[in-house]
Coordinates of C-alpha atoms and ligand atoms in Angstrom, one line a residue:
M19 CA 13.9 -22.8 -11.2
S20 CA 10.2 -23.1 -12.2
S21 CA 8.8 -20.9 -15.0
L22 CA 6.6 -19.1 -12.4
Q23 CA 9.6 -18.4 -10.3
E24 CA 11.6 -17.1 -13.3
A25 CA 8.7 -14.9 -14.6
V26 CA 8.2 -13.3 -11.2
Q27 CA 11.9 -12.8 -10.5
G28 CA 12.3 -11.2 -14.0
N29 CA 9.4 -8.9 -13.5
L30 CA 10.6 -7.9 -10.0
Q31 CA 14.0 -7.1 -11.5
A32 CA 12.4 -5.0 -14.3
V33 CA 10.3 -3.0 -11.7
H34 CA 13.4 -2.4 -9.6
E35 CA 15.1 -1.1 -12.7
R36 CA 12.2 1.3 -13.4
I37 CA 12.4 2.6 -9.8
T38 CA 16.2 3.1 -10.0
K39 CA 16.0 4.9 -13.4
A40 CA 13.2 7.2 -12.3
A41 CA 15.0 7.9 -9.0
R42 CA 18.2 8.8 -10.9
V43 CA 16.2 11.2 -13.1
A44 CA 14.7 12.8 -10.0
G45 CA 18.1 13.0 -8.3
R46 CA 16.9 10.7 -5.6
D47 CA 18.4 7.7 -3.9
P48 CA 16.7 4.6 -5.4
Q49 CA 16.7 3.1 -1.8
S50 CA 14.4 5.8 -0.7
V51 CA 11.5 4.2 -2.7
R52 CA 10.1 0.9 -1.2
L53 CA 8.4 -1.6 -3.4
L54 CA 5.1 -3.0 -2.2
A55 CA 4.1 -6.1 -4.4
V56 CA 0.3 -6.1 -4.7
S57 CA -0.7 -9.7 -4.7
K58 CA -4.5 -9.4 -4.7
T59 CA -6.3 -12.2 -6.7
F60 CA -3.0 -14.2 -6.9
P61 CA -2.5 -17.4 -4.9
A62 CA 0.0 -18.0 -2.1
E63 CA 2.2 -20.0 -4.5
V64 CA 2.7 -16.8 -6.6
V65 CA 3.5 -14.8 -3.5
L66 CA 6.0 -17.5 -2.5
A67 CA 7.8 -17.1 -5.8
A68 CA 8.2 -13.4 -5.1
V69 CA 9.4 -14.1 -1.5
A70 CA 12.0 -16.5 -3.0
A71 CA 13.1 -13.6 -5.3
G72 CA 13.7 -11.4 -2.3
Q73 CA 10.4 -9.4 -2.1
R74 CA 9.3 -8.8 1.5
A75 CA 6.2 -6.5 1.5
F76 CA 2.9 -7.5 0.0
G77 CA -0.4 -5.6 -0.5
E78 CA -3.9 -7.1 -0.3
N79 CA -7.4 -5.6 -0.9
Y80 CA -9.8 -8.3 0.3
V81 CA -9.8 -9.4 3.9
Q82 CA -10.9 -13.0 3.6
E83 CA -8.7 -13.7 0.6
A84 CA -5.8 -12.2 2.5
A85 CA -6.5 -14.2 5.7
D86 CA -6.5 -17.5 3.7
K87 CA -3.3 -16.5 1.8
I88 CA -1.4 -15.4 4.9
Q89 CA -2.3 -18.7 6.6
R90 CA -1.3 -20.8 3.5
L91 CA 2.0 -18.9 3.2
R92 CA 2.8 -19.7 6.9
E93 CA 2.5 -23.4 5.9
L94 CA 4.7 -22.9 2.8
T95 CA 7.6 -20.9 4.2
D96 CA 9.3 -19.7 7.4
A97 CA 9.7 -16.3 5.8
R98 CA 7.4 -13.8 7.4
P99 CA 6.6 -11.1 4.8
E100 CA 5.2 -7.8 5.8
W101 CA 1.4 -7.4 4.9
H102 CA -0.2 -4.2 3.9
F103 CA -4.0 -3.8 3.7
I104 CA -4.8 -1.4 0.8
G105 CA -8.5 -2.0 0.1
P106 CA -11.7 -0.3 1.3
I107 CA -12.3 -1.1 5.0
Q108 CA -15.7 -2.4 6.2
S109 CA -16.3 -1.9 9.9
N110 CA -17.0 -5.5 10.5
K111 CA -13.5 -6.4 9.1
T112 CA -11.4 -4.2 11.2
R113 CA -10.7 -6.8 13.8
T114 CA -9.2 -9.3 11.3
I115 CA -7.2 -6.4 9.7
A116 CA -5.9 -5.3 13.1
E117 CA -4.8 -8.9 13.9
L118 CA -3.3 -9.9 10.6
F119 CA -1.7 -6.9 9.0
D120 CA 1.5 -4.9 9.7
W121 CA 0.3 -1.8 7.8
V122 CA -3.1 -0.4 6.8
Q123 CA -2.9 2.2 4.0
S124 CA -6.6 2.9 3.4
V125 CA -7.7 4.7 6.6
D126 CA -10.1 7.5 5.7
R127 CA -12.4 7.9 8.7
L128 CA -11.7 8.4 12.4
K129 CA -14.2 5.7 13.3
T130 CA -12.1 3.1 11.4
A131 CA -8.9 4.2 13.0
Q132 CA -10.5 4.0 16.5
R133 CA -11.7 0.5 15.9
L134 CA -8.2 -0.6 14.6
A135 CA -6.6 1.0 17.6
E136 CA -9.0 -0.8 20.0
Q137 CA -8.6 -4.1 18.2
R138 CA -4.8 -4.2 17.6
P139 CA -3.6 -7.1 19.8
A140 CA -1.4 -5.9 22.7
D141 CA 1.3 -8.4 21.9
R142 CA 1.8 -7.0 18.4
P143 CA 3.8 -3.9 17.5
P144 CA 1.8 -0.8 16.7
L145 CA -0.1 -1.0 13.4
N146 CA 1.4 1.2 10.8
V147 CA -1.2 3.5 9.3
L148 CA -1.5 5.7 6.2
V149 CA -4.4 8.0 5.7
Q150 CA -5.9 7.7 2.2
V151 CA -6.6 11.0 0.4
N152 CA -9.2 11.4 -2.3
I153 CA -6.8 13.5 -4.4
S154 CA -8.7 13.3 -7.8
G155 CA -11.9 14.4 -6.2
E156 CA -14.4 11.9 -7.6
A157 CA -17.5 11.4 -5.6
S158 CA -17.3 7.6 -5.7
K159 CA -13.8 7.1 -4.6
S160 CA -12.6 6.4 -1.1
G161 CA -10.2 8.7 0.8
V162 CA -10.5 11.8 2.9
E163 CA -11.1 15.1 1.2
P164 CA -7.9 17.2 1.2
A165 CA -9.6 19.9 3.2
A166 CA -10.4 17.4 6.1
L167 CA -6.9 15.8 6.0
D168 CA -5.2 17.8 8.6
G169 CA -7.8 17.2 11.3
L170 CA -8.1 13.5 10.6
A171 CA -4.3 13.0 10.6
R172 CA -3.9 14.8 13.9
E173 CA -6.6 12.6 15.5
V174 CA -5.2 9.4 14.1
A175 CA -1.7 10.3 15.3
R176 CA -3.0 10.5 18.9
L177 CA -4.5 7.0 18.9
P178 CA -2.7 4.3 20.9
R179 CA -1.6 1.0 19.2
L180 CA -1.4 2.9 15.8
K181 CA 1.6 4.5 14.3
L182 CA 0.7 7.1 11.7
R183 CA 3.4 6.9 9.0
G184 CA 2.0 9.0 6.1
L185 CA -0.4 9.2 3.2
M186 CA -1.7 7.1 0.4
A187 CA -3.5 8.0 -2.8
I188 CA -4.9 6.3 -5.9
P189 CA -5.2 9.1 -8.5
E190 CA -7.6 8.6 -11.5
P191 CA -5.7 7.0 -14.5
E192 CA -4.8 9.6 -17.1
A193 CA -3.2 9.1 -20.5
D194 CA -1.5 12.5 -20.4
E195 CA 1.6 12.9 -18.4
T196 CA 0.9 16.4 -17.1
R197 CA -2.5 15.4 -16.0
R198 CA -1.1 12.3 -14.3
R199 CA 1.5 14.2 -12.4
A200 CA -0.7 17.0 -11.0
P201 CA -2.5 14.9 -8.3
L202 CA 0.8 13.3 -7.4
A203 CA 2.4 16.7 -6.9
A204 CA -0.6 17.8 -4.9
M205 CA -0.1 14.8 -2.6
R206 CA 3.5 15.7 -2.0
I207 CA 2.4 19.2 -1.0
L208 CA -0.1 17.8 1.5
F209 CA 2.5 15.4 2.9
E210 CA 5.2 18.1 3.3
R211 CA 2.6 20.4 4.9
L212 CA 1.7 17.8 7.6
R213 CA 5.4 17.2 8.2
A214 CA 6.1 20.9 8.5
G215 CA 3.2 21.0 11.0
G216 CA 5.1 18.6 13.3
L217 CA 3.8 15.1 12.4
P218 CA 6.7 12.7 12.0
L219 CA 5.6 11.1 8.7
D220 CA 8.0 9.1 6.5
T221 CA 5.8 7.4 3.9
L222 CA 4.1 8.8 0.8
S223 CA 2.5 5.8 -0.9
M224 CA 1.7 6.5 -4.5
G225 CA 2.5 5.0 -7.9
M226 CA 1.1 1.8 -9.5
S227 CA 2.2 -0.1 -12.6
A228 CA 1.0 2.7 -15.0
D229 CA 2.4 5.7 -13.1
L230 CA 5.4 4.4 -11.2
E231 CA 7.9 6.8 -12.9
D232 CA 5.6 9.9 -12.4
A233 CA 5.1 9.0 -8.7
V234 CA 8.9 8.6 -8.1
L235 CA 9.5 11.9 -9.8
E236 CA 6.9 13.5 -7.5
G237 CA 8.4 12.2 -4.3
S238 CA 6.7 8.8 -3.7
T239 CA 8.5 6.7 -1.0
M240 CA 6.4 3.6 -1.6
V241 CA 5.1 2.3 -5.0
R242 CA 2.4 -0.3 -5.0
I243 CA 2.9 -2.6 -8.0
G244 CA 0.6 -5.5 -9.0
T245 CA 0.3 -6.0 -12.8
A246 CA 3.9 -5.3 -13.7
I247 CA 5.0 -8.1 -11.2
F248 CA 2.3 -10.7 -11.4
G249 CA 0.6 -10.0 -14.7
E250 CA -3.0 -9.0 -15.5
R251 CA -5.6 -9.9 -12.9
E252 CA -8.8 -11.8 -13.8
R253 CA -11.8 -9.6 -13.4
R254 CA -13.2 -10.2 -9.9
K255 CA -16.8 -11.1 -9.3
Q256 CA -18.1 -9.0 -6.4
Ligands
LIG8 C1 -4.6 -3.1 -7.3 C2 -3.9 -2.0 -6.6 C3 -2.6 -1.6 -6.9 C4 -1.8 -2.2 -8.0 O1 -2.2 -1.8 -9.3 P1 -1.5 -2.2 -10.6 O2 -2.0 -1.3 -11.6 O3 -1.8 -3.7 -10.9 O4 0.0 -2.1 -10.4 C5 -2.1 -0.6 -6.2 N1 -2.8 0.1 -5.2 C6 -4.0 -0.3 -4.9 C7 -4.7 0.4 -3.8 C8 -4.6 -1.3 -5.6 O5 -5.9 -1.6 -5.3

């Protein structure tokens, strides 16, 4: 086994142990929390090491980088991992996203959802969609405001070729546990409210390397983990 393979496999195992431990504390089934490996900035060879260790779902933030990586991975393996787009969506990139990805977690405008619905190829299964919520309320961040969530979710749920699965959030990092957990708890309330209102949602995507345990305690069903699996990222030149 290569040292890359060993490192990624060991890190994946450690992350699974964190999920299991937090789920036990929360009185939840560890299987109810999916692990999305966030591979942005890491090459296809690193993704391949994670695939070899059994990881099946990967998250990407940049369309062109993801397109190249998905293509390269097809040359490297017959395994067909599930790809999730988790970055900000520019209108001129929706076609590529609709063609290449299995999930899009960062939908925060009806216009974007409409374009994805129009551009999803007819021979692919419906595109799984999460609506991103701006739960920490900073002006600069993407995500729909909580007050506008209900209306947007209902419109997205009606679009053809898309399957609305739930919600995603990226809360502001906080050193203090109480402050970290508040927005996660607020997300769960929004999620349960939509479900109670009749939307058949099954996915609450929250929790990154630094707040995985908090997110599982607050009801996350999908954690998105980059650094704890692949190591620190180089800072990206925009
Ligand atoms: C980069 C990224 C992650 C992973 O963050 P880590 O702290 O490296 O685990 C998760 N979600 C989104 C939306 C990201 O952009």
